[in-house]
PDB file of C-alpha atoms and ligand atoms in Angstrom:
ATOM      1  CA  MET A   1      15.476-103.353 -88.430  1.00  0.00           C
ATOM      2  CA  SER A   2      18.168-105.280 -86.550  1.00  0.00           C
ATOM      3  CA  GLU A   3      18.661-105.045 -82.800  1.00  0.00           C
ATOM      4  CA  ARG A   4      21.212-102.771 -81.248  1.00  0.00           C
ATOM      5  CA  LEU A   5      24.851-103.912 -81.075  1.00  0.00           C
ATOM      6  CA  ASP A   6      27.343-102.389 -78.619  1.00  0.00           C
ATOM      7  CA  VAL A   7      30.982-103.164 -77.890  1.00  0.00           C
ATOM      8  CA  LEU A   8      32.167-103.144 -74.269  1.00  0.00           C
ATOM      9  CA  ARG A   9      35.873-102.722 -73.611  1.00  0.00           C
ATOM     10  CA  LEU A  10      36.826-103.934 -70.130  1.00  0.00           C
ATOM     11  CA  GLY A  11      39.765-102.828 -68.009  1.00  0.00           C
ATOM     12  CA  TYR A  12      40.811 -99.663 -69.864  1.00  0.00           C
ATOM     13  CA  ARG A  13      43.928 -98.016 -68.431  1.00  0.00           C
ATOM     14  CA  LYS A  14      44.386 -94.415 -69.517  1.00  0.00           C
ATOM     15  CA  GLY A  15      47.959 -93.750 -70.588  1.00  0.00           C
ATOM     16  CA  ARG A  16      48.705 -97.444 -71.122  1.00  0.00           C
ATOM     17  CA  ASP A  17      46.554 -98.580 -74.028  1.00  0.00           C
ATOM     18  CA  PRO A  18      44.851 -95.579 -75.670  1.00  0.00           C
ATOM     19  CA  ARG A  19      45.841 -96.547 -79.221  1.00  0.00           C
ATOM     20  CA  ILE A  20      44.562-100.107 -78.997  1.00  0.00           C
ATOM     21  CA  THR A  21      41.340 -98.934 -77.388  1.00  0.00           C
ATOM     22  CA  THR A  22      40.841 -96.189 -79.982  1.00  0.00           C
ATOM     23  CA  HIS A  23      41.397 -98.754 -82.727  1.00  0.00           C
ATOM     24  CA  LEU A  24      38.805-101.028 -81.129  1.00  0.00           C
ATOM     25  CA  ALA A  25      36.282 -98.197 -81.168  1.00  0.00           C
ATOM     26  CA  LEU A  26      37.143 -97.308 -84.765  1.00  0.00           C
ATOM     27  CA  VAL A  27      36.610-100.913 -85.855  1.00  0.00           C
ATOM     28  CA  ALA A  28      33.335-100.998 -83.910  1.00  0.00           C
ATOM     29  CA  ARG A  29      32.129 -97.826 -85.670  1.00  0.00           C
ATOM     30  CA  ALA A  30      33.348 -98.745 -89.152  1.00  0.00           C
ATOM     31  CA  MET A  31      31.794-102.193 -88.998  1.00  0.00           C
ATOM     32  CA  GLY A  32      28.399-101.102 -87.781  1.00  0.00           C
ATOM     33  CA  ALA A  33      28.232-101.060 -83.975  1.00  0.00           C
ATOM     34  CA  ASP A  34      25.756 -98.618 -82.446  1.00  0.00           C
ATOM     35  CA  GLY A  35      27.841 -97.880 -79.381  1.00  0.00           C
ATOM     36  CA  PHE A  36      31.249 -98.196 -77.778  1.00  0.00           C
ATOM     37  CA  LEU A  37      31.305 -98.590 -73.993  1.00  0.00           C
ATOM     38  CA  LEU A  38      34.439 -98.113 -71.947  1.00  0.00           C
ATOM     39  CA  ALA A  39      34.934 -99.681 -68.513  1.00  0.00           C
ATOM     40  CA  GLY A  40      37.950 -98.689 -66.452  1.00  0.00           C
ATOM     41  CA  ASP A  41      39.497 -95.235 -66.596  1.00  0.00           C
ATOM     42  CA  GLU A  42      37.478 -92.388 -68.095  1.00  0.00           C
ATOM     43  CA  ASP A  43      38.926 -90.738 -71.209  1.00  0.00           C
ATOM     44  CA  LYS A  44      37.049 -87.711 -72.508  1.00  0.00           C
ATOM     45  CA  GLU A  45      39.737 -86.918 -75.077  1.00  0.00           C
ATOM     46  CA  MET A  46      39.348 -90.349 -76.676  1.00  0.00           C
ATOM     47  CA  PHE A  47      35.576 -89.926 -76.901  1.00  0.00           C
ATOM     48  CA  ASP A  48      36.049 -86.437 -78.421  1.00  0.00           C
ATOM     49  CA  ASN A  49      38.352 -87.932 -81.077  1.00  0.00           C
ATOM     50  CA  LEU A  50      35.855 -90.681 -81.870  1.00  0.00           C
ATOM     51  CA  ASN A  51      33.006 -88.190 -82.133  1.00  0.00           C
ATOM     52  CA  SER A  52      35.119 -86.106 -84.487  1.00  0.00           C
ATOM     53  CA  VAL A  53      35.621 -89.164 -86.753  1.00  0.00           C
ATOM     54  CA  SER A  54      31.854 -89.746 -86.804  1.00  0.00           C
ATOM     55  CA  ASP A  55      31.255 -86.035 -87.597  1.00  0.00           C
ATOM     56  CA  ARG A  56      33.514 -86.263 -90.643  1.00  0.00           C
ATOM     57  CA  PHE A  57      32.952 -89.807 -91.880  1.00  0.00           C
ATOM     58  CA  GLY A  58      29.347 -90.247 -90.782  1.00  0.00           C
ATOM     59  CA  GLY A  59      27.482 -92.724 -88.667  1.00  0.00           C
ATOM     60  CA  GLN A  60      26.443 -92.374 -85.075  1.00  0.00           C
ATOM     61  CA  LEU A  61      28.622 -94.200 -82.548  1.00  0.00           C
ATOM     62  CA  ASP A  62      27.350 -93.628 -79.013  1.00  0.00           C
ATOM     63  CA  THR A  63      30.269 -93.428 -76.601  1.00  0.00           C
ATOM     64  CA  ASN A  64      29.758 -94.023 -72.895  1.00  0.00           C
ATOM     65  CA  HIS A  65      31.749 -94.793 -69.814  1.00  0.00           C
ATOM     66  CA  VAL A  66      30.187 -97.653 -67.797  1.00  0.00           C
ATOM     67  CA  GLY A  67      30.965 -99.950 -64.878  1.00  0.00           C
ATOM     68  CA  GLY A  68      32.200-103.158 -66.548  1.00  0.00           C
ATOM     69  CA  LEU A  69      30.684-106.060 -64.632  1.00  0.00           C
ATOM     70  CA  SER A  70      27.680-104.086 -63.406  1.00  0.00           C
ATOM     71  CA  HIS A  71      26.790-103.010 -66.949  1.00  0.00           C
ATOM     72  CA  LEU A  72      27.265-106.549 -68.230  1.00  0.00           C
ATOM     73  CA  ARG A  73      25.024-107.992 -65.492  1.00  0.00           C
ATOM     74  CA  LYS A  74      22.323-105.388 -66.138  1.00  0.00           C
ATOM     75  CA  HIS A  75      22.432-106.063 -69.869  1.00  0.00           C
ATOM     76  CA  VAL A  76      21.958-109.823 -69.416  1.00  0.00           C
ATOM     77  CA  GLU A  77      19.327-109.455 -66.670  1.00  0.00           C
ATOM     78  CA  SER A  78      17.286-107.179 -68.922  1.00  0.00           C
ATOM     79  CA  GLY A  79      17.198-109.846 -71.647  1.00  0.00           C
ATOM     80  CA  GLY A  80      20.225-108.823 -73.708  1.00  0.00           C
ATOM     81  CA  VAL A  81      22.719-111.157 -75.308  1.00  0.00           C
ATOM     82  CA  ALA A  82      26.379-110.950 -74.255  1.00  0.00           C
ATOM     83  CA  VAL A  83      29.171-112.363 -76.406  1.00  0.00           C
ATOM     84  CA  HIS A  84      32.633-112.497 -74.848  1.00  0.00           C
ATOM     85  CA  LEU A  85      35.541-112.669 -77.291  1.00  0.00           C
ATOM     86  CA  THR A  86      38.177-114.932 -75.768  1.00  0.00           C
ATOM     87  CA  MET A  87      40.768-117.408 -76.976  1.00  0.00           C
ATOM     88  CA  TYR A  88      39.129-119.896 -74.558  1.00  0.00           C
ATOM     89  CA  GLY A  89      35.820-119.954 -76.426  1.00  0.00           C
ATOM     90  CA  GLU A  90      33.934-121.788 -79.139  1.00  0.00           C
ATOM     91  CA  PRO A  91      35.147-121.091 -82.705  1.00  0.00           C
ATOM     92  CA  PHE A  92      33.329-117.962 -83.916  1.00  0.00           C
ATOM     93  CA  ARG A  93      32.077-119.334 -87.224  1.00  0.00           C
ATOM     94  CA  LYS A  94      30.471-122.242 -85.389  1.00  0.00           C
ATOM     95  CA  ALA A  95      29.069-120.030 -82.615  1.00  0.00           C
ATOM     96  CA  ILE A  96      27.581-117.182 -84.680  1.00  0.00           C
ATOM     97  CA  PRO A  97      24.621-119.119 -86.170  1.00  0.00           C
ATOM     98  CA  LYS A  98      23.557-120.070 -82.606  1.00  0.00           C
ATOM     99  CA  ILE A  99      23.586-116.519 -81.237  1.00  0.00           C
ATOM    100  CA  ARG A 100      20.179-114.849 -80.916  1.00  0.00           C
ATOM    101  CA  ARG A 101      19.785-111.761 -83.071  1.00  0.00           C
ATOM    102  CA  ASP A 102      16.375-110.701 -81.775  1.00  0.00           C
ATOM    103  CA  ARG A 103      17.821-109.072 -78.639  1.00  0.00           C
ATOM    104  CA  PRO A 104      20.329-106.237 -78.104  1.00  0.00           C
ATOM    105  CA  VAL A 105      23.829-107.670 -78.397  1.00  0.00           C
ATOM    106  CA  LEU A 106      26.827-106.682 -76.294  1.00  0.00           C
ATOM    107  CA  ILE A 107      30.242-107.799 -77.541  1.00  0.00           C
ATOM    108  CA  VAL A 108      32.716-107.894 -74.672  1.00  0.00           C
ATOM    109  CA  VAL A 109      36.463-107.612 -75.165  1.00  0.00           C
ATOM    110  CA  GLY A 110      39.019-107.823 -72.391  1.00  0.00           C
ATOM    111  CA  GLY A 111      42.053-105.855 -71.386  1.00  0.00           C
ATOM    112  CA  ALA A 112      45.053-107.172 -69.466  1.00  0.00           C
ATOM    113  CA  LYS A 113      43.189-109.429 -67.047  1.00  0.00           C
ATOM    114  CA  VAL A 114      39.610-110.577 -67.590  1.00  0.00           C
ATOM    115  CA  PRO A 115      37.644-111.316 -64.372  1.00  0.00           C
ATOM    116  CA  GLY A 116      36.398-114.913 -64.210  1.00  0.00           C
ATOM    117  CA  ASP A 117      32.795-113.753 -63.774  1.00  0.00           C
ATOM    118  CA  VAL A 118      32.779-112.433 -67.349  1.00  0.00           C
ATOM    119  CA  TYR A 119      32.951-116.007 -68.658  1.00  0.00           C
ATOM    120  CA  LYS A 120      29.982-116.999 -66.490  1.00  0.00           C
ATOM    121  CA  ILE A 121      27.746-113.975 -67.095  1.00  0.00           C
ATOM    122  CA  CYS A 122      28.105-113.966 -70.899  1.00  0.00           C
ATOM    123  CA  GLN A 123      25.855-116.492 -72.648  1.00  0.00           C
ATOM    124  CA  TYR A 124      28.505-116.988 -75.337  1.00  0.00           C
ATOM    125  CA  ASN A 125      32.288-117.267 -75.012  1.00  0.00           C
ATOM    126  CA  VAL A 126      33.590-117.097 -78.558  1.00  0.00           C
ATOM    127  CA  ALA A 127      37.108-117.582 -79.937  1.00  0.00           C
ATOM    128  CA  VAL A 128      38.650-116.160 -83.064  1.00  0.00           C
ATOM    129  CA  GLY A 129      41.176-118.959 -83.199  1.00  0.00           C
ATOM    130  CA  ASN A 130      42.585-120.396 -79.974  1.00  0.00           C
ATOM    131  CA  GLN A 131      45.860-118.462 -80.077  1.00  0.00           C
ATOM    132  CA  PRO A 132      46.371-115.330 -77.994  1.00  0.00           C
ATOM    133  CA  HIS A 133      46.365-112.269 -80.291  1.00  0.00           C
ATOM    134  CA  SER A 134      44.663-108.896 -80.369  1.00  0.00           C
ATOM    135  CA  GLU A 135      41.245-107.639 -79.315  1.00  0.00           C
ATOM    136  CA  VAL A 136      41.219-105.410 -82.411  1.00  0.00           C
ATOM    137  CA  ALA A 137      41.752-108.364 -84.748  1.00  0.00           C
ATOM    138  CA  ALA A 138      39.249-110.494 -82.836  1.00  0.00           C
ATOM    139  CA  LEU A 139      36.566-107.794 -83.017  1.00  0.00           C
ATOM    140  CA  ALA A 140      37.104-107.116 -86.725  1.00  0.00           C
ATOM    141  CA  LEU A 141      36.914-110.773 -87.713  1.00  0.00           C
ATOM    142  CA  PHE A 142      33.903-111.399 -85.483  1.00  0.00           C
ATOM    143  CA  MET A 143      31.970-108.379 -86.797  1.00  0.00           C
ATOM    144  CA  ASP A 144      32.795-109.216 -90.397  1.00  0.00           C
ATOM    145  CA  ALA A 145      31.358-112.695 -89.873  1.00  0.00           C
ATOM    146  CA  TRP A 146      28.378-111.347 -87.883  1.00  0.00           C
ATOM    147  CA  PHE A 147      27.278-108.807 -90.490  1.00  0.00           C
ATOM    148  CA  GLY A 148      28.684-110.520 -93.572  1.00  0.00           C
ATOM    149  CA  GLU A 149      30.598-108.460 -96.088  1.00  0.00           C
ATOM    150  CA  SER A 150      28.298-105.517 -95.447  1.00  0.00           C
ATOM    151  CA  ALA A 151      30.459-104.859 -92.356  1.00  0.00           C
ATOM    152  CA  SER A 152      33.642-103.862 -94.108  1.00  0.00           C
ATOM    153  CA  GLU A 153      31.788-102.311 -97.084  1.00  0.00           C
ATOM    154  CA  ARG A 154      29.636-100.118 -94.860  1.00  0.00           C
ATOM    155  CA  GLU A 155      28.805 -96.582 -96.031  1.00  0.00           C
ATOM    156  CA  PHE A 156      27.239 -93.877 -93.889  1.00  0.00           C
ATOM    157  CA  ASP A 157      24.446 -91.689 -95.295  1.00  0.00           C
ATOM    158  CA  ASP A 158      25.476 -88.662 -93.258  1.00  0.00           C
ATOM    159  CA  ALA A 159      29.191 -88.769 -94.178  1.00  0.00           C
ATOM    160  CA  ARG A 160      30.807 -85.420 -94.947  1.00  0.00           C
ATOM    161  CA  LEU A 161      33.998 -87.012 -96.302  1.00  0.00           C
ATOM    162  CA  ILE A 162      33.962 -90.025 -98.600  1.00  0.00           C
ATOM    163  CA  ILE A 163      37.206 -91.717 -99.581  1.00  0.00           C
ATOM    164  CA  GLU A 164      37.410 -93.503-102.896  1.00  0.00           C
ATOM    165  CA  GLY A 165      40.364 -95.842-103.191  1.00  0.00           C
ATOM    166  CA  VAL A 166      42.059 -95.801-106.579  1.00  0.00           C
ATOM    167  CA  ASN A 167      45.141 -97.681-107.599  1.00  0.00           C
ATOM    168  CA  GLY A 168      48.189 -95.651-106.608  1.00  0.00           C
ATOM    169  CA  GLY A 169      46.309 -92.788-104.975  1.00  0.00           C
ATOM    170  CA  LYS A 170      43.105 -91.684-103.364  1.00  0.00           C
ATOM    171  CA  LEU A 171      40.145 -89.485-104.076  1.00  0.00           C
ATOM    172  CA  VAL A 172      38.670 -87.516-101.201  1.00  0.00           C
ATOM    173  CA  HIS A 173      35.139 -86.238-101.778  1.00  0.00           C
ATOM    174  CA  ASP A 174      34.263 -83.409 -99.426  1.00  0.00           C
ATOM    175  CA  LEU A 175      30.478 -83.203 -99.690  1.00  0.00           C
ATOM    176  CA  GLU A 176      30.431 -79.775 -98.067  1.00  0.00           C
ATOM    177  CA  ASP A 177      32.867 -78.327-100.576  1.00  0.00           C
ATOM    178  CA  ASP A 178      30.862 -76.920-103.543  1.00  0.00           C
ATOM    179  CA  SER A 179      33.988 -76.429-105.690  1.00  0.00           C
ATOM    180  CA  GLU A 180      34.466 -80.178-106.204  1.00  0.00           C
TER     181      GLU A 180
HETATM  182  N1  SAM B   1      45.371-112.402 -70.654  1.00  0.00           N
HETATM  183  C1  SAM B   1      44.083-111.830 -70.829  1.00  0.00           C
HETATM  184  C2  SAM B   1      43.020-112.689 -70.147  1.00  0.00           C
HETATM  185  O1  SAM B   1      42.988-112.715 -68.942  1.00  0.00           O
HETATM  186  O2  SAM B   1      42.195-113.285 -70.828  1.00  0.00           O
HETATM  187  C3  SAM B   1      43.772-111.616 -72.320  1.00  0.00           C
HETATM  188  C4  SAM B   1      44.483-110.435 -72.915  1.00  0.00           C
HETATM  189  S1  SAM B   1      44.244-110.213 -74.643  1.00  0.00           S
HETATM  190  C5  SAM B   1      45.626-109.265 -75.165  1.00  0.00           C
HETATM  191  C6  SAM B   1      42.985-108.982 -74.696  1.00  0.00           C
HETATM  192  C7  SAM B   1      41.701-109.421 -75.320  1.00  0.00           C
HETATM  193  O3  SAM B   1      41.871-109.754 -76.681  1.00  0.00           O
HETATM  194  C8  SAM B   1      41.042-110.617 -74.721  1.00  0.00           C
HETATM  195  O4  SAM B   1      40.408-110.342 -73.500  1.00  0.00           O
HETATM  196  C9  SAM B   1      40.050-110.989 -75.823  1.00  0.00           C
HETATM  197  O5  SAM B   1      38.868-110.208 -75.741  1.00  0.00           O
HETATM  198  C10 SAM B   1      40.832-110.641 -77.088  1.00  0.00           C
HETATM  199  N2  SAM B   1      41.436-111.822 -77.715  1.00  0.00           N
HETATM  200  C11 SAM B   1      42.743-112.139 -77.763  1.00  0.00           C
HETATM  201  N3  SAM B   1      42.929-113.292 -78.417  1.00  0.00           N
HETATM  202  C12 SAM B   1      41.706-113.728 -78.805  1.00  0.00           C
HETATM  203  C13 SAM B   1      41.217-114.858 -79.525  1.00  0.00           C
HETATM  204  N4  SAM B   1      42.048-115.798 -79.994  1.00  0.00           N
HETATM  205  N5  SAM B   1      39.895-114.971 -79.734  1.00  0.00           N
HETATM  206  C14 SAM B   1      39.035-114.025 -79.283  1.00  0.00           C
HETATM  207  N6  SAM B   1      39.418-112.934 -78.587  1.00  0.00           N
HETATM  208  C15 SAM B   1      40.740-112.782 -78.355  1.00  0.00           C
END
């Protein structure tokens, strides 16, 4: 069984970036993270929406509000591995084989301004290309490379709804609906 993997979103500002942050959490869940941690403003409504996605589509994504730097420090001090996604890092495909997988992993993504300490506390600063782009894109590409193709092909045993893509349409299987 692999170690736990959580995603920490720093600097969340309620009312300014709820869509981006929700998308980050959805990518984290879909690609196999165990938890999504929010530092910055609290947002119960966002967590309720995420829990509702997990109820319907399966999987268990723990959602928690944490202090950003204090949580990161605690994680590293207790032996965890912290990977900061930043355009100022080492290319992700080169970095991934060096990252320890025998410890709980925390993937850190920034918001508007990332405190300098984050670069020092994290054992790995990893870039998904050296251009500025999006935390959602960076997380998706990193997790796909971390888990291999099993990330984007992930299925959840406890899903209530399963979507089957077909050319030109879709099939929705509702496993609680006996009439199907
Ligand atoms: N200007 C901010 C700073 O102080 O670093 C960065 C803002 S950027 C829109 C938000 C986040 O997206 C970053 O903190 C980083 O986690 C992620 N990101 C953006 N471009 C990236 C890249 N090329 N590689 C890895 N992560 C990236």
